mmCIF file of C-alpha atoms and ligand atoms in Angstrom:
data_model
loop_
_atom_site.group_PDB
_atom_site.id
_atom_site.type_symbol
_atom_site.label_atom_id
_atom_site.label_comp_id
_atom_site.label_asym_id
_atom_site.label_seq_id
_atom_site.Cartn_x
_atom_site.Cartn_y
_atom_site.Cartn_z
ATOM 1 C CA MET A 579 -26.631 28.382 19.694
ATOM 2 C CA ALA A 580 -29.430 26.340 20.115
ATOM 3 C CA GLU A 581 -29.844 23.995 17.363
ATOM 4 C CA GLU A 582 -32.332 23.947 14.949
ATOM 5 C CA THR A 583 -35.347 21.866 14.458
ATOM 6 C CA LEU A 584 -37.834 21.465 11.645
ATOM 7 C CA PHE A 585 -39.707 24.569 13.095
ATOM 8 C CA SER A 586 -36.927 26.572 12.123
ATOM 9 C CA LYS A 587 -37.374 25.911 8.232
ATOM 10 C CA ILE A 588 -41.569 25.999 8.395
ATOM 11 C CA ILE A 589 -40.420 29.650 9.938
ATOM 12 C CA ARG A 590 -38.092 30.264 6.862
ATOM 13 C CA LYS A 591 -40.724 28.576 4.561
ATOM 14 C CA GLU A 592 -38.622 25.936 3.594
ATOM 15 C CA ILE A 593 -40.934 23.271 4.089
ATOM 16 C CA PRO A 594 -44.826 23.392 3.801
ATOM 17 C CA ALA A 595 -46.901 24.426 6.913
ATOM 18 C CA ASP A 596 -50.771 25.981 7.228
ATOM 19 C CA ILE A 597 -48.932 29.100 8.613
ATOM 20 C CA LEU A 598 -51.676 31.668 10.084
ATOM 21 C CA TYR A 599 -50.178 34.056 11.580
ATOM 22 C CA GLN A 600 -46.282 35.583 11.105
ATOM 23 C CA ASP A 601 -44.659 38.426 12.373
ATOM 24 C CA ASP A 602 -41.526 39.539 13.504
ATOM 25 C CA LEU A 603 -41.448 38.051 16.707
ATOM 26 C CA VAL A 604 -43.547 34.749 15.912
ATOM 27 C CA THR A 605 -45.256 32.124 13.856
ATOM 28 C CA ALA A 606 -48.326 30.290 13.872
ATOM 29 C CA PHE A 607 -49.075 27.331 11.919
ATOM 30 C CA ARG A 608 -51.691 24.506 11.624
ATOM 31 C CA ASP A 609 -50.298 21.121 13.845
ATOM 32 C CA ILE A 610 -50.008 18.382 11.517
ATOM 33 C CA ASN A 611 -51.712 15.894 13.642
ATOM 34 C CA PRO A 612 -54.336 17.694 15.363
ATOM 35 C CA ARG A 613 -55.469 16.460 18.545
ATOM 36 C CA ALA A 614 -59.142 18.547 18.130
ATOM 37 C CA PRO A 615 -61.039 20.532 15.682
ATOM 38 C CA SER A 616 -58.619 23.385 16.074
ATOM 39 C CA HIS A 617 -55.072 22.691 17.284
ATOM 40 C CA ILE A 618 -52.614 25.298 16.145
ATOM 41 C CA LEU A 619 -49.052 25.607 17.325
ATOM 42 C CA ILE A 620 -47.497 29.321 18.190
ATOM 43 C CA ILE A 621 -43.447 29.456 18.314
ATOM 44 C CA PRO A 622 -41.163 32.307 18.929
ATOM 45 C CA ASN A 623 -38.739 32.825 15.681
ATOM 46 C CA LYS A 624 -35.957 32.617 18.058
ATOM 47 C CA ILE A 625 -34.927 29.364 18.880
ATOM 48 C CA ILE A 626 -35.614 28.612 22.367
ATOM 49 C CA PRO A 627 -35.803 25.119 23.296
ATOM 50 C CA THR A 628 -37.640 24.282 26.136
ATOM 51 C CA THR A 629 -39.031 26.302 29.051
ATOM 52 C CA ASN A 630 -35.947 25.717 30.967
ATOM 53 C CA ASP A 631 -34.340 28.111 28.573
ATOM 54 C CA VAL A 632 -36.172 31.233 28.653
ATOM 55 C CA GLU A 633 -34.719 34.299 29.798
ATOM 56 C CA GLU A 634 -35.705 37.527 30.906
ATOM 57 C CA GLU A 635 -35.212 39.135 28.042
ATOM 58 C CA ASP A 636 -37.613 37.016 26.560
ATOM 59 C CA GLU A 637 -40.583 37.978 28.754
ATOM 60 C CA ALA A 638 -42.061 40.351 25.534
ATOM 61 C CA LEU A 639 -41.444 37.518 22.953
ATOM 62 C CA MET A 640 -43.373 35.098 25.333
ATOM 63 C CA GLY A 641 -45.884 37.800 26.001
ATOM 64 C CA ARG A 642 -46.622 38.101 22.280
ATOM 65 C CA LEU A 643 -47.517 33.998 21.864
ATOM 66 C CA PHE A 644 -50.407 34.989 24.374
ATOM 67 C CA THR A 645 -51.515 37.841 22.434
ATOM 68 C CA VAL A 646 -51.623 35.550 18.977
ATOM 69 C CA ALA A 647 -53.375 32.707 20.922
ATOM 70 C CA LYS A 648 -56.035 35.312 21.597
ATOM 71 C CA LYS A 649 -56.271 36.805 18.249
ATOM 72 C CA LEU A 650 -56.026 33.097 16.292
ATOM 73 C CA ALA A 651 -58.850 31.667 19.072
ATOM 74 C CA LYS A 652 -61.176 34.842 17.956
ATOM 75 C CA GLN A 653 -60.174 33.827 13.971
ATOM 76 C CA GLU A 654 -61.241 30.209 14.602
ATOM 77 C CA GLY A 655 -64.664 31.078 16.675
ATOM 78 C CA ILE A 656 -63.439 29.283 19.903
ATOM 79 C CA ALA A 657 -62.977 32.258 21.915
ATOM 80 C CA GLU A 658 -66.271 32.399 23.999
ATOM 81 C CA ASN A 659 -66.924 28.557 24.242
ATOM 82 C CA GLY A 660 -63.195 28.594 25.481
ATOM 83 C CA TYR A 661 -59.705 26.483 24.385
ATOM 84 C CA ARG A 662 -56.594 24.992 25.924
ATOM 85 C CA LEU A 663 -52.935 26.950 25.808
ATOM 86 C CA ILE A 664 -50.188 23.987 26.471
ATOM 87 C CA VAL A 665 -46.860 24.184 26.415
ATOM 88 C CA ASN A 666 -44.754 20.816 27.104
ATOM 89 C CA CYS A 667 -41.219 20.787 28.395
ATOM 90 C CA ASN A 668 -38.704 18.206 27.790
ATOM 91 C CA ALA A 669 -39.470 14.024 28.214
ATOM 92 C CA HIS A 670 -42.168 14.106 31.338
ATOM 93 C CA GLY A 671 -44.028 16.841 29.935
ATOM 94 C CA GLY A 672 -44.122 15.142 26.618
ATOM 95 C CA GLN A 673 -42.152 17.343 24.499
ATOM 96 C CA GLU A 674 -41.373 16.381 20.813
ATOM 97 C CA VAL A 675 -40.019 19.074 19.162
ATOM 98 C CA TYR A 676 -37.284 21.239 21.070
ATOM 99 C CA HIS A 677 -38.193 24.812 19.728
ATOM 100 C CA ILE A 678 -40.913 26.085 22.590
ATOM 101 C CA HIS A 679 -44.313 25.874 21.133
ATOM 102 C CA MET A 680 -47.382 26.682 22.716
ATOM 103 C CA HIS A 681 -50.664 24.675 21.544
ATOM 104 C CA LEU A 682 -53.740 26.121 21.170
ATOM 105 C CA VAL A 683 -56.394 23.498 21.255
ATOM 106 C CA GLY A 684 -60.291 24.033 20.957
ATOM 107 C CA GLY A 685 -63.545 23.446 19.208
ATOM 108 C CA GLN A 686 -64.808 20.797 21.563
ATOM 109 C CA PRO A 687 -64.678 20.225 24.885
ATOM 110 C CA LEU A 688 -61.515 18.951 26.081
ATOM 111 C CA GLY A 689 -62.136 17.277 29.407
ATOM 112 C CA PRO A 690 -60.110 17.679 32.817
ATOM 113 C CA MET A 691 -56.549 18.791 33.135
ATOM 114 C CA LEU A 692 -54.687 15.529 31.985
ATOM 115 C CA VAL A 693 -52.217 13.929 34.461
ATOM 116 C CA ASN A 694 -53.271 10.309 32.731
HETATM 117 P P1 LIG B 2065 -44.757 18.852 21.366
HETATM 118 O O1 LIG B 2065 -45.470 17.400 21.975
HETATM 119 O O2 LIG B 2065 -45.620 19.763 22.960
HETATM 120 O O3 LIG B 2065 -43.355 18.971 21.443
HETATM 121 O O4 LIG B 2065 -45.568 18.899 20.074
HETATM 122 C C1 LIG B 2065 -44.782 18.898 18.882
HETATM 123 C C2 LIG B 2065 -46.350 19.134 17.641
HETATM 124 O O5 LIG B 2065 -45.448 18.977 17.008
HETATM 125 C C3 LIG B 2065 -46.644 17.423 17.875
HETATM 126 O O6 LIG B 2065 -48.192 17.787 18.083
HETATM 127 C C4 LIG B 2065 -46.854 17.451 16.477
HETATM 128 O O7 LIG B 2065 -47.910 16.999 15.695
HETATM 129 C C5 LIG B 2065 -46.241 18.933 15.852
HETATM 130 N N1 LIG B 2065 -45.870 18.562 14.350
HETATM 131 C C6 LIG B 2065 -44.674 17.869 14.576
HETATM 132 N N2 LIG B 2065 -44.323 18.552 12.722
HETATM 133 C C7 LIG B 2065 -45.113 19.133 12.315
HETATM 134 C C8 LIG B 2065 -44.920 19.845 11.105
HETATM 135 N N3 LIG B 2065 -44.417 19.390 10.067
HETATM 136 N N4 LIG B 2065 -46.265 20.742 10.936
HETATM 137 C C9 LIG B 2065 -47.062 20.861 11.850
HETATM 138 N N5 LIG B 2065 -46.920 20.162 13.342
HETATM 139 C C10 LIG B 2065 -46.284 19.510 13.601
#
């Protein structure tokens, strides 16, 4: 059984977060340290630590991250101009919280893809 992080507490509403969307599979809330005008985290309710831990049985769940990202991008008014979806994995990917999450970032030009 994977270990809980603070994101499990956000899902259960035990610690405060600006939750924008929640269903039986996923939860989405604003990043506490936004790097752009819109910065939302979309996470599975199930604990999956990293992309290395995603199994075939999670395919529908992973798909839900994208359909919710699409809905929230529209809701934020950033769909037409565009945005970036990011999933960091482990140390080299800069992952800080070991509960897989998709960053939805937009609201300004984001520049080229980063690798320094
Ligand atoms: P990552 O580096 O991909 O693991 O991203 C983790 C993200 O979680 C960072 O962008 C943090 O700002 C964000 N974060 C950490 N704690 C919280 C929290 N309590 N509520 C919302 N976002 C958080």
